[in-house]
mmCIF file of C-alpha atoms and ligand atoms in Angstrom:
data_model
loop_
_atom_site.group_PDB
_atom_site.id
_atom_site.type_symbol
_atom_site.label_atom_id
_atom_site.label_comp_id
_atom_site.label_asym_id
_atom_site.label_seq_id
_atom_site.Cartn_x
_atom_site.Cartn_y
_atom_site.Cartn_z
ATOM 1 C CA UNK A 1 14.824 28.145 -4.551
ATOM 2 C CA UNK A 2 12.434 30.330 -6.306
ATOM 3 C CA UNK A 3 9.334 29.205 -8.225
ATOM 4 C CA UNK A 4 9.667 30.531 -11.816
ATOM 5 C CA UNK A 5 7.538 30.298 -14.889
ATOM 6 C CA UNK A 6 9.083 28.195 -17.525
ATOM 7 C CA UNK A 7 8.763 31.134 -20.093
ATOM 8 C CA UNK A 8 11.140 33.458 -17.813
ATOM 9 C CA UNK A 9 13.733 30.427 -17.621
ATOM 10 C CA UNK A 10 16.875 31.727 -18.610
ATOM 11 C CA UNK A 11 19.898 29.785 -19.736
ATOM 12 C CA UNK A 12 22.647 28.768 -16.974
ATOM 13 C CA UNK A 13 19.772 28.845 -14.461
ATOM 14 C CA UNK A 14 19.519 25.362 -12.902
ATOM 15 C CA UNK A 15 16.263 23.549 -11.387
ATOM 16 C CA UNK A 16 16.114 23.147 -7.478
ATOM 17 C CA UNK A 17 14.282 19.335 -8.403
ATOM 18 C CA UNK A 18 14.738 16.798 -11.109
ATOM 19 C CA UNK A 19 11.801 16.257 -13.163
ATOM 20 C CA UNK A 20 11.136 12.834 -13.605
ATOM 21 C CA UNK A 21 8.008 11.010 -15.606
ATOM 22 C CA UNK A 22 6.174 8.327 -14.009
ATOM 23 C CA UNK A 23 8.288 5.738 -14.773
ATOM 24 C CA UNK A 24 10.910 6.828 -12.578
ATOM 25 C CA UNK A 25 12.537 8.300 -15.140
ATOM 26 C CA UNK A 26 14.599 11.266 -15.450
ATOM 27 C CA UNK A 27 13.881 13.969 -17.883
ATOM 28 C CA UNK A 28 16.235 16.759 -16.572
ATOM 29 C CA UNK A 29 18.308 16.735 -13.522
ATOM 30 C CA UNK A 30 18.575 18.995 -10.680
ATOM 31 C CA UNK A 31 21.483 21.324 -10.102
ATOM 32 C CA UNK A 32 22.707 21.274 -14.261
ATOM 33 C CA UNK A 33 22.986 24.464 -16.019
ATOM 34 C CA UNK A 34 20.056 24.702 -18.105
ATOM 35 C CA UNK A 35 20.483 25.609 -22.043
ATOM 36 C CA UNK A 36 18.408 26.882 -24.281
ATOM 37 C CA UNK A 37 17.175 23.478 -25.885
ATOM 38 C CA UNK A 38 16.859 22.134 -22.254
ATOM 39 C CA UNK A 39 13.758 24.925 -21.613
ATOM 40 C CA UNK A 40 12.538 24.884 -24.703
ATOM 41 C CA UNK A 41 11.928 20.780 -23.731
ATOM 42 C CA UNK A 42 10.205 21.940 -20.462
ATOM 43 C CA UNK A 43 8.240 24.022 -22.344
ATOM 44 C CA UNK A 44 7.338 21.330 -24.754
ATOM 45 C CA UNK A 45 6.290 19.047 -21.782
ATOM 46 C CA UNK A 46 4.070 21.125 -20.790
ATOM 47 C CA UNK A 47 5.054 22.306 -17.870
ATOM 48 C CA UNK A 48 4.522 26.474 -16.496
ATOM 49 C CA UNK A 49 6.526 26.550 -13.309
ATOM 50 C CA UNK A 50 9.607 24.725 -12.314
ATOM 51 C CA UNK A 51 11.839 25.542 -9.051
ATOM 52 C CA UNK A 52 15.559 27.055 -9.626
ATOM 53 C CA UNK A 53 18.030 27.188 -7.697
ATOM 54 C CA UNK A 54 19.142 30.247 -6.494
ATOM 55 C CA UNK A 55 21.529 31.523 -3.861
ATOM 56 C CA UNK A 56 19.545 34.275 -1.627
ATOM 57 C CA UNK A 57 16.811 31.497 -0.708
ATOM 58 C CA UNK A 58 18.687 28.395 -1.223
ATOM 59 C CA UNK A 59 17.403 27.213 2.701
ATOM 60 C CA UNK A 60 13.809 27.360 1.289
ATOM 61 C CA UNK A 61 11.999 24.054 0.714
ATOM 62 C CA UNK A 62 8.816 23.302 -0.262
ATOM 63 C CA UNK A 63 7.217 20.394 1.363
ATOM 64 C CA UNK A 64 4.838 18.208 -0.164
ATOM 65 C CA UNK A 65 1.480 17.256 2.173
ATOM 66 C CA UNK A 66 1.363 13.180 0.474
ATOM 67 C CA UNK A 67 4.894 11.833 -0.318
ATOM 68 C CA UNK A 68 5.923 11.164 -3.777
ATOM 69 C CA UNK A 69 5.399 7.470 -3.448
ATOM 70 C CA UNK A 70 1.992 7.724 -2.332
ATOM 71 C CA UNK A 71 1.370 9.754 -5.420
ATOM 72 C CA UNK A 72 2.822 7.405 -7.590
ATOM 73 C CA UNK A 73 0.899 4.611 -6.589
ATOM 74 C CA UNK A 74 -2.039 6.320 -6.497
ATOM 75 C CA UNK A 75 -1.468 7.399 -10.165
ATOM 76 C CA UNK A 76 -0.518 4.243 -11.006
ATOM 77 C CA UNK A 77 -3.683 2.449 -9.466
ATOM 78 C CA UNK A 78 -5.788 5.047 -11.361
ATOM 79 C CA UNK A 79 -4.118 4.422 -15.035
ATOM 80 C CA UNK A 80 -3.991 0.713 -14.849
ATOM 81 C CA UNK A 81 -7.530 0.025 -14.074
ATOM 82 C CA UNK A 82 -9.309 3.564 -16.100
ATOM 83 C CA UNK A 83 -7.081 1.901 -18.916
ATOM 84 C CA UNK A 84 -8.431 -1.629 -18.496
ATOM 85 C CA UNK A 85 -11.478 -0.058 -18.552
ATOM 86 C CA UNK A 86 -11.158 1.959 -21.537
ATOM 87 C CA UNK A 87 -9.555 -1.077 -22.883
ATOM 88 C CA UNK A 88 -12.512 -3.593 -22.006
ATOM 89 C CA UNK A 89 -14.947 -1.777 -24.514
ATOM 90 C CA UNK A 90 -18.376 -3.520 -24.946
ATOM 91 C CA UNK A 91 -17.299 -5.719 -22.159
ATOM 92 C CA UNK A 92 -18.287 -6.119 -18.578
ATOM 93 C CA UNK A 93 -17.227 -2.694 -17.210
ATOM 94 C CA UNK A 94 -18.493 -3.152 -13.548
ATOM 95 C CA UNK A 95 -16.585 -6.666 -13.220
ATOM 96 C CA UNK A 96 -13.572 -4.973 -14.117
ATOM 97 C CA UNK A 97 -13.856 -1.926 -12.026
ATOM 98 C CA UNK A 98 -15.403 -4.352 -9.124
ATOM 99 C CA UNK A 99 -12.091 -6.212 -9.120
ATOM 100 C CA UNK A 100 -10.162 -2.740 -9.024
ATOM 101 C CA UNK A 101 -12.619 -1.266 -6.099
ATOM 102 C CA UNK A 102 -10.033 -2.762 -3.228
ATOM 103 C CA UNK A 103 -7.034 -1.285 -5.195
ATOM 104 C CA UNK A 104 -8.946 2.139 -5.106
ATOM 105 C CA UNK A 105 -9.935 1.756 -1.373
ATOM 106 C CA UNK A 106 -6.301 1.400 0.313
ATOM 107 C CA UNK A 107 -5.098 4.345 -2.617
ATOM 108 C CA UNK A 108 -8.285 6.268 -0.731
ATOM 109 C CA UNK A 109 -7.027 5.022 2.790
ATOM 110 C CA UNK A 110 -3.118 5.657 2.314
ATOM 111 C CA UNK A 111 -3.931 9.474 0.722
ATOM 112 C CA UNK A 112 -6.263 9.990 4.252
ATOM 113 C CA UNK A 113 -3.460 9.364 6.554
ATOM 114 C CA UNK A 114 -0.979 10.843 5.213
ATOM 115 C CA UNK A 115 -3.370 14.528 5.217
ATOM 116 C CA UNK A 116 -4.024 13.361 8.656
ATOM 117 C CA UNK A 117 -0.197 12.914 9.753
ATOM 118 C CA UNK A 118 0.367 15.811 8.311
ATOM 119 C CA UNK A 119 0.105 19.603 9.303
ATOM 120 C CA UNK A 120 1.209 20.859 6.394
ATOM 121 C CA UNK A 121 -1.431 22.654 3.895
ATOM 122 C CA UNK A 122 -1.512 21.491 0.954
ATOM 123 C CA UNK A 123 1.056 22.657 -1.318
ATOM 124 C CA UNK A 124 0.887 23.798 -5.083
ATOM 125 C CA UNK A 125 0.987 20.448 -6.743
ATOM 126 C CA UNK A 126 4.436 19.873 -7.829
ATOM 127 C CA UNK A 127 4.887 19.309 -11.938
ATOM 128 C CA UNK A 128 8.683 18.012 -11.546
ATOM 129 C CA UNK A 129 6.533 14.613 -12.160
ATOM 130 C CA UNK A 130 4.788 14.244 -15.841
ATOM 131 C CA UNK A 131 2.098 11.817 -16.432
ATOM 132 C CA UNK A 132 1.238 10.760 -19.856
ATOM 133 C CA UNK A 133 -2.504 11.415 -19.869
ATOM 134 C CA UNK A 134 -4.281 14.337 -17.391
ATOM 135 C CA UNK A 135 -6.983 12.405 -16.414
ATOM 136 C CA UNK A 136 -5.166 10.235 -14.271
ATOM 137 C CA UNK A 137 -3.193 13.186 -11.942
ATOM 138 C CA UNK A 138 -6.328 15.152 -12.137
ATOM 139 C CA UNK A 139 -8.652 12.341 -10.622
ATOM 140 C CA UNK A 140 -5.402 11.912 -7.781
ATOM 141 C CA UNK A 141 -5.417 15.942 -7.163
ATOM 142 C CA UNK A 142 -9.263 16.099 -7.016
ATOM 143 C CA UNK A 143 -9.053 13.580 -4.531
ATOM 144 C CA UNK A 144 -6.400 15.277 -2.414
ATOM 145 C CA UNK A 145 -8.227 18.396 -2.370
ATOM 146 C CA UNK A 146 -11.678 16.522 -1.865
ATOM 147 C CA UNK A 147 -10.325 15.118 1.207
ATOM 148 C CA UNK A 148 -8.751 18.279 2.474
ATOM 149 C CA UNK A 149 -12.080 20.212 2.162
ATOM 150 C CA UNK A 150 -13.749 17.034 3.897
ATOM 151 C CA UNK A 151 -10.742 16.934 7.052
ATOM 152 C CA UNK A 152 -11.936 20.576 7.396
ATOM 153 C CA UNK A 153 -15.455 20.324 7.410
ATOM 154 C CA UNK A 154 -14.922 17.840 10.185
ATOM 155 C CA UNK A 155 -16.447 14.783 7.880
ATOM 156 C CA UNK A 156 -16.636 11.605 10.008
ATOM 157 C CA UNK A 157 -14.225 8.711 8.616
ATOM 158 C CA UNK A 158 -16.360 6.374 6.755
ATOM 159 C CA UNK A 159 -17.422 9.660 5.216
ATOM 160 C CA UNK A 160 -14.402 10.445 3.900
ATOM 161 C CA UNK A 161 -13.590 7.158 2.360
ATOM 162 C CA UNK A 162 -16.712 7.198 0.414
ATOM 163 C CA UNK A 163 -16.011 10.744 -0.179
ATOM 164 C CA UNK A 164 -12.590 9.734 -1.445
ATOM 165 C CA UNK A 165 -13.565 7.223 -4.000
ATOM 166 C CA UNK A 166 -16.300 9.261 -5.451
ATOM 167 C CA UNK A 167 -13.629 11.929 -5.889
ATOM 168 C CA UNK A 168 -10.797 9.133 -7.531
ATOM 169 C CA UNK A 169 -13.497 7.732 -9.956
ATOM 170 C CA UNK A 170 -15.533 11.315 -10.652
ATOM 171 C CA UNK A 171 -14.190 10.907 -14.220
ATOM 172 C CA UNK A 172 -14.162 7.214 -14.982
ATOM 173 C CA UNK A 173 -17.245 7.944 -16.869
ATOM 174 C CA UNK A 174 -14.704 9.304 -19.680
ATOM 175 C CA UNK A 175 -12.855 5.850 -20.332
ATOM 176 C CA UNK A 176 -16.763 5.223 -22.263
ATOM 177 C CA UNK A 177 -16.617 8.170 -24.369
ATOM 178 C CA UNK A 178 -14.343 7.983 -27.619
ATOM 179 C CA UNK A 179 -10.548 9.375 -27.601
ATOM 180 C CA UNK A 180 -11.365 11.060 -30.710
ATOM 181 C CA UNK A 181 -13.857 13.632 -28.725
ATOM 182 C CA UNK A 182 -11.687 13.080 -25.274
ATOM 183 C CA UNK A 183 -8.018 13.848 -26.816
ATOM 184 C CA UNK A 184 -9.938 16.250 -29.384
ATOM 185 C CA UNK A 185 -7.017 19.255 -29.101
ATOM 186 C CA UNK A 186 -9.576 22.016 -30.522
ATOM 187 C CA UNK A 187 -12.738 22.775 -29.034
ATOM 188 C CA UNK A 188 -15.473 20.426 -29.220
ATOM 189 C CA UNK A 189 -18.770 20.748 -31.500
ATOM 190 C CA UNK A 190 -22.251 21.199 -29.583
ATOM 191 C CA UNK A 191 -22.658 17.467 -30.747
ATOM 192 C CA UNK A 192 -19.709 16.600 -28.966
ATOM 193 C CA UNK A 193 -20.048 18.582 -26.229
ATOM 194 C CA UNK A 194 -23.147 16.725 -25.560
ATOM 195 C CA UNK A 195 -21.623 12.903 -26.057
ATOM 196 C CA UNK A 196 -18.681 14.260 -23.446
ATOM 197 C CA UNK A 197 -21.018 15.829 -20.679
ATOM 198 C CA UNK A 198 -22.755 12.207 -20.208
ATOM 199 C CA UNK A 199 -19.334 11.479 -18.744
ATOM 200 C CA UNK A 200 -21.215 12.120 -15.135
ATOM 201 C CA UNK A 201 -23.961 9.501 -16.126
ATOM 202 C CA UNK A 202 -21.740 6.752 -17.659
ATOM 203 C CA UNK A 203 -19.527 7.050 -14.299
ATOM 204 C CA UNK A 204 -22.543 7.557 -12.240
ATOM 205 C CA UNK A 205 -23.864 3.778 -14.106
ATOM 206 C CA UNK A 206 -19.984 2.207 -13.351
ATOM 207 C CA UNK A 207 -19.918 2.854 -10.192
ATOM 208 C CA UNK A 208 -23.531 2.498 -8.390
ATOM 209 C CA UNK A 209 -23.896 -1.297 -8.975
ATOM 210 C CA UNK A 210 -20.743 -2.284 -7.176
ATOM 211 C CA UNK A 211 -20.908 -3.871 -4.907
ATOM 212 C CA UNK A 212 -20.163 -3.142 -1.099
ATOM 213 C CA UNK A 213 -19.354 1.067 -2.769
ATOM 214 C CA UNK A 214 -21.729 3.557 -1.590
ATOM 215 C CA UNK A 215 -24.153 4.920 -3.568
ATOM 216 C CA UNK A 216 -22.760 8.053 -2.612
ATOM 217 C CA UNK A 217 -19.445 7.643 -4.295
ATOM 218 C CA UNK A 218 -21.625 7.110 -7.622
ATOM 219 C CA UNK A 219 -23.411 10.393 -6.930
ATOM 220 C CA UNK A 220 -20.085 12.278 -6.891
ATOM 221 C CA UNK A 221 -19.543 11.118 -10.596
ATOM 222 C CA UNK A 222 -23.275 12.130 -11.262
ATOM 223 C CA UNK A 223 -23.057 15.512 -9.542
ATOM 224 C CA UNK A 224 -19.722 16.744 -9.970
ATOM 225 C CA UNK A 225 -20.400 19.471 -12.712
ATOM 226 C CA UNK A 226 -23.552 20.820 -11.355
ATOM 227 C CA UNK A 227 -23.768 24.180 -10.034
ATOM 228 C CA UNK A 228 -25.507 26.355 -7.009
ATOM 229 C CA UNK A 229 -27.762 28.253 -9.806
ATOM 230 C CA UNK A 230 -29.116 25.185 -11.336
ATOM 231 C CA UNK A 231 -26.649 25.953 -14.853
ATOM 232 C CA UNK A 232 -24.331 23.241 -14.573
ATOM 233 C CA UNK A 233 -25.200 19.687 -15.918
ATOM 234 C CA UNK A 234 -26.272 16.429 -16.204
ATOM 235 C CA UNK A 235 -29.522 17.327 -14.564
ATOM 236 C CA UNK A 236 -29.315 20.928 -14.058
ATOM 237 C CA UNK A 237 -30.805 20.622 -10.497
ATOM 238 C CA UNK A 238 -30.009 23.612 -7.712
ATOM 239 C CA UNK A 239 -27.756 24.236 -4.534
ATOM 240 C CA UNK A 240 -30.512 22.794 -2.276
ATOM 241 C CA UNK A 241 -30.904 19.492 -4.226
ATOM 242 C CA UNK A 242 -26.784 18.735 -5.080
ATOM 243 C CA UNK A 243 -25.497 16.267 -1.931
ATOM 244 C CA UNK A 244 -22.575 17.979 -0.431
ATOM 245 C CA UNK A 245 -19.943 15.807 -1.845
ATOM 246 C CA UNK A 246 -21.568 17.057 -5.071
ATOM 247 C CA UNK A 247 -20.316 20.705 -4.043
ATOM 248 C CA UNK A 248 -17.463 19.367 -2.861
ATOM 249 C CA UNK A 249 -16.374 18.148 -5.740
ATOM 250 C CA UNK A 250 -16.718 20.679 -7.837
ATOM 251 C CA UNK A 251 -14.717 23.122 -6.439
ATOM 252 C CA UNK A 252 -11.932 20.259 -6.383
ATOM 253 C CA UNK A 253 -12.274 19.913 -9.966
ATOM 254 C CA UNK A 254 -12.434 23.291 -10.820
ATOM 255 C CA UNK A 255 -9.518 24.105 -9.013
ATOM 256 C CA UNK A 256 -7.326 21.492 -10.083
ATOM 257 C CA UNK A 257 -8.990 22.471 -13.769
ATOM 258 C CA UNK A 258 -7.426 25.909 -13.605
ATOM 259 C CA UNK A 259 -3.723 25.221 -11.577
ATOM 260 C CA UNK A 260 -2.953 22.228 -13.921
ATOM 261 C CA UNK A 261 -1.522 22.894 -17.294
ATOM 262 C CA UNK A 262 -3.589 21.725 -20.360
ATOM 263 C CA UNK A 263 -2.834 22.654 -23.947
ATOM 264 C CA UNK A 264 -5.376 25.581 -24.342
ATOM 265 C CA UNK A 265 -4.035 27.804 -21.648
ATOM 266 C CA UNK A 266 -1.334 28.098 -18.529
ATOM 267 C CA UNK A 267 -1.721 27.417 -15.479
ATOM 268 C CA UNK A 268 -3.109 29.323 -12.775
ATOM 269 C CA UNK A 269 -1.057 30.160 -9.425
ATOM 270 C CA UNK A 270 -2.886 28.952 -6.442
ATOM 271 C CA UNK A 271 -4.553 32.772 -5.482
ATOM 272 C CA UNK A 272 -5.698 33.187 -8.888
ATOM 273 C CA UNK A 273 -7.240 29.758 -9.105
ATOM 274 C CA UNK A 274 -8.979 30.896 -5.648
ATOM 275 C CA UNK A 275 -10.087 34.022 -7.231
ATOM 276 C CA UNK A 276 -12.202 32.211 -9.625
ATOM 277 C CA UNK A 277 -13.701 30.370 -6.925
ATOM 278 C CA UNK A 278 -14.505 32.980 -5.308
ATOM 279 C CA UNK A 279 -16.036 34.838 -8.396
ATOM 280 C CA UNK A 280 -18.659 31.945 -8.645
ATOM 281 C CA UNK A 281 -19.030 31.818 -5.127
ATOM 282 C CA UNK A 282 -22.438 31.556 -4.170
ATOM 283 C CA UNK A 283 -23.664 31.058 -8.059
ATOM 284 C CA UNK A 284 -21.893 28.023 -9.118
ATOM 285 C CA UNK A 285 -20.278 27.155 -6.067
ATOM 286 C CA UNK A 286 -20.680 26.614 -2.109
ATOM 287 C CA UNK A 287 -18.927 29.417 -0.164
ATOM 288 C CA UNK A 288 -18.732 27.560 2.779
ATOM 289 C CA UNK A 289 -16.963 25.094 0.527
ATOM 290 C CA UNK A 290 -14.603 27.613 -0.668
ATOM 291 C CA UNK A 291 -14.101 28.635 2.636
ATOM 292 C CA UNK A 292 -12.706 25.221 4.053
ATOM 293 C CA UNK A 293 -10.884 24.255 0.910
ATOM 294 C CA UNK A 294 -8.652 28.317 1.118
ATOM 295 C CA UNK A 295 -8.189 27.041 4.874
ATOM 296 C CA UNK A 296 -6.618 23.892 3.839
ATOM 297 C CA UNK A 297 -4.306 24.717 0.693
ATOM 298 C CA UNK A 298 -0.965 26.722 0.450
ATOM 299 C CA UNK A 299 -2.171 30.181 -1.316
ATOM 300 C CA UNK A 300 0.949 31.348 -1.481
ATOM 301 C CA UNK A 301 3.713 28.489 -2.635
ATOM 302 C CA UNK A 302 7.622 28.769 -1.159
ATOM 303 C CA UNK A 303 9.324 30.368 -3.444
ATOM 304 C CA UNK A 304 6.806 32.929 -5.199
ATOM 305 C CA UNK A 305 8.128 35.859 -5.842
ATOM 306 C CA UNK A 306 5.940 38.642 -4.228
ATOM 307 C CA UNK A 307 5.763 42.491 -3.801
ATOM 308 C CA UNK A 308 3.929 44.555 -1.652
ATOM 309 C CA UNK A 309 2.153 47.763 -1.268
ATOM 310 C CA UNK A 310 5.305 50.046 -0.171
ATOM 311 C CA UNK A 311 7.277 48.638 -2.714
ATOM 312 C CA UNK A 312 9.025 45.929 -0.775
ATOM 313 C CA UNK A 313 9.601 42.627 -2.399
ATOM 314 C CA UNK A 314 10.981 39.380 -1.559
ATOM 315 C CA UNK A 315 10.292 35.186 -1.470
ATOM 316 C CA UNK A 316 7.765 33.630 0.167
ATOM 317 C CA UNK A 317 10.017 31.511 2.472
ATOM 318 C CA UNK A 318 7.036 29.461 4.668
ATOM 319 C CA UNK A 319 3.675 28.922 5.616
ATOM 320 C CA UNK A 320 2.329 30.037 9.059
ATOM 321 C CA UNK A 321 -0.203 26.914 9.699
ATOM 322 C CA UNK A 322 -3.126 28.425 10.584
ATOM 323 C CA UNK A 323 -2.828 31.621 8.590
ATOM 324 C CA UNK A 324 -3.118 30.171 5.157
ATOM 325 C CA UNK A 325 -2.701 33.557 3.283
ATOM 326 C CA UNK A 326 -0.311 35.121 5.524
ATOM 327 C CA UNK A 327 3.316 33.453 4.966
ATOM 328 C CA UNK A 328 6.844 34.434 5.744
ATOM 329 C CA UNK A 329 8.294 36.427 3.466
ATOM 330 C CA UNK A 330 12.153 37.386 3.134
ATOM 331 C CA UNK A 331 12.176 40.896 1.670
ATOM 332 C CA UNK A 332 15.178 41.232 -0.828
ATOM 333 C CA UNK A 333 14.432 43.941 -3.243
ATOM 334 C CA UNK A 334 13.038 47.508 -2.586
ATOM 335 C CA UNK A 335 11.740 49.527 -5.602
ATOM 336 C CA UNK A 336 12.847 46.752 -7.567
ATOM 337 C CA UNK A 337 16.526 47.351 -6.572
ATOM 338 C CA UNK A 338 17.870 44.134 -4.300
ATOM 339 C CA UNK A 339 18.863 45.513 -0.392
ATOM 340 C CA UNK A 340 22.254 44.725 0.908
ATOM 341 C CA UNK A 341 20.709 42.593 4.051
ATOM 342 C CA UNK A 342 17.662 40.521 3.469
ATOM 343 C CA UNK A 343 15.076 40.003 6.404
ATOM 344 C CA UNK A 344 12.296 38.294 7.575
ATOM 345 C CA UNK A 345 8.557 39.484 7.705
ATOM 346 C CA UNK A 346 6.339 37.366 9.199
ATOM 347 C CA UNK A 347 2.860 38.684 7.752
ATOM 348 C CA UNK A 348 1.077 36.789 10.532
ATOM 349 C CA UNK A 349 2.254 39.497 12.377
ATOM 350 C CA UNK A 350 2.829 42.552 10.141
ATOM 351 C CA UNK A 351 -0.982 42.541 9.701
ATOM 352 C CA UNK A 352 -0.702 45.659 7.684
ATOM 353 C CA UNK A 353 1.662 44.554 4.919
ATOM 354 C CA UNK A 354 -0.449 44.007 1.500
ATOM 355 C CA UNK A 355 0.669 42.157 -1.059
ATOM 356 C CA UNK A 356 -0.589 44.321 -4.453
ATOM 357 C CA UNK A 357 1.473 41.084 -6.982
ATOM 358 C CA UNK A 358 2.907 38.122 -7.615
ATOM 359 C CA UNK A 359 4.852 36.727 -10.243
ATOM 360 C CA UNK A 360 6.856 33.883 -11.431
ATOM 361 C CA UNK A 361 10.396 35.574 -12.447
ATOM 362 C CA UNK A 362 13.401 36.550 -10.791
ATOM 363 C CA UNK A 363 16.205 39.207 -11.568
ATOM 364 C CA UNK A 364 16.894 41.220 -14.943
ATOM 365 C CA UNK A 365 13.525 39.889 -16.093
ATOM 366 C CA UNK A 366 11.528 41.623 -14.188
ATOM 367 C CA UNK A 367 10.465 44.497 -16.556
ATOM 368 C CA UNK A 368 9.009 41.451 -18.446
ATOM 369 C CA UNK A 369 7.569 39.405 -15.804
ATOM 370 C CA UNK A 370 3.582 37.705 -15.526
ATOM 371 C CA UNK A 371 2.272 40.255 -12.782
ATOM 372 C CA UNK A 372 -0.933 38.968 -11.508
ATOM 373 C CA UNK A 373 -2.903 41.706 -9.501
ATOM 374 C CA UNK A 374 -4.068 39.855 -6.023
HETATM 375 FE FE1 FE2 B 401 -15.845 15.679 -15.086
#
């Protein structure tokens, strides 16, 4: 399989996965020919990359760090009670979120031992599974990645489970502010702006009353968009006064901000989302934070197309735990024209190899294809 943007999809290609919504159901099946009006629906959904099938690398899989039934009911728990929330306007919002705390908890619980059980990284977020609204797969992802970066920083368990339901209700401040500024498809007006950024205090409210929930957890809601250099906000304070799990945080969300499709822009491949980490490291963001979170993720997904600095190219065929940023590649393609007998390169060893691109396209298409300097 080889990960490809949806824009390069050609007709008769065919995806490695079915993509399925959260109901279970599907929206396009694996292994049939794509058509024209088939792509132009995956483009409509939303989605930038899909995985297609394709002979040379059909052994490569990509493996996925929580299993898809995890992620469903962690989704799941998420929409139900953010909705009931949304829902239960003017209401009692703490009695309805204290009634969903448990649900959260064992969501928080089964997500930590799967990334325990596993020694995977974790992978590029898979989009064969749509979710109506991206609040509810963002506050799952930030969670995932909250947790990794904790695991790596050696966070002690009762740590990580508040740390985990700070990160799954960071955003549940944004069920109290109105659809028409939260679904608002253009970009917002100062006054608006201003309405949506008490998001952090509105969760920060939710969450610090209930009972038997750290006060902790509420601070992630609170703290989650500040930065290093004191610009971020509610508070604008500085690096020395944001908790940890306030830095944590927000590199999650950031990340997950800039790999996730949303309406104004593409998404990002896991190195370029990195990239802007790293070019805020230090201002907006922790680089020891950074550091632990690029340990813990898959930089460069199975099935990226990648080229390299003698003008080799190939797949990235799998990871090399350990060395996050130094996969197995099989080289198929020299100067852009394929070689008669693909091999390996493990770039844990071939310490010298550089990868100068990356890009989301296979074959003809190349001439055309998103290059993305690394
Ligand atoms: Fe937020």
């Amino acid at each position: 399989m080889r990960l490809v943007a949806t824009k390069y999809l050609q007709p008769g290609m065919t995806l490695h996965k079915a993509v399925t919504n959260d109901k279970d159901q599907v929206l396009l099946n694996e292994g049939v020919p794509l058509t024209n009006r088939m792509i132009l629906r995956l483009q409509e959904l939303g989605i930038t990359f899909v995985y297609i099938a394709d002979s040379r690398t059909s052994d490569i899989k990509s493996k996925n760090t929580v299993s898809d039934q995890t992620q469903k009911q962690a989704i799941r728990t998420i929409e139900s009670n953010f909705k009931e929330i949304k829902d239960g306007k003017n209401i009692n919002y703490a009695s309805i979120l204290q009634q969903s705390t448990k649900g959260f908890r064992s969501v928080v619980q089964s997500i930590l031992s799967e990334l325990k059980g596993s020694k995977e990284l974790l992978s590029l977020l898979s989009e064969v599974m749509i979710y109506d609204h991206y609040i509810f797969s963002h506050s799952f992802n930030v969670t995932l990645y909250s947790l990794s970066i904790g695991m790596e920083l050696k966070l002690k368990e009762k740590q990580l489970e508040v740390l985990g339901l700070g990160a799954m209700l960071h955003d549940v401040g944004k069920m109290m502010i109105s659809t028409d500024i939260l679904m608002k498809p253009g970009r917002l007006t100062e006054e608006e702006f201003t309405e949506m950024k008490k998001h952090t205090v509105y969760g920060y409210k939710l969450i610090k009353d209930l009972p038997n929930v750290s006060l902790l957890s509420a601070h992630c809601a609170l703290q989650h968009h500040e930065r290093l250099d004191g610009s971020g906000y509610p508070r604008a304070i500085k690096g020395p006064d944001i908790h940890l799990f306030g830095k944590i945080l927000a590199v999650a969300d950031v990340f997950d901000a800039v790999t996730s499709n949303r309406s104004y822009r593409p998404a990002m491949l896991p190195h370029e989302g990195l990239e802007m980490l790293y070019s805020g490291s230090g201002k907006h963001f922790d680089a020891d934070i950074i550091k632990a979170f690029r340990k813990s993720i898959v930089i460069y997904p199975e099935g990226l197309s990648v080229t390299f600095h003698d003008g080799r190219s190939g797949v990235v065929i799998r990871q090399n735990p350990g060395f996050c940023d130094r996969p197995v590649i099989r080289i198929l393609e020299k100067n852009d024209q394929p070689i008669e007998n693909p091999y390996e390169v493990d770039l844990s060893k071939e310490l010298d190899m550089m990868i100068v691109k990356c890009s989301t396209t296979v074959g003809e298409d190349m001439q055309k294809q998103k290059e993305t300097t690394v």
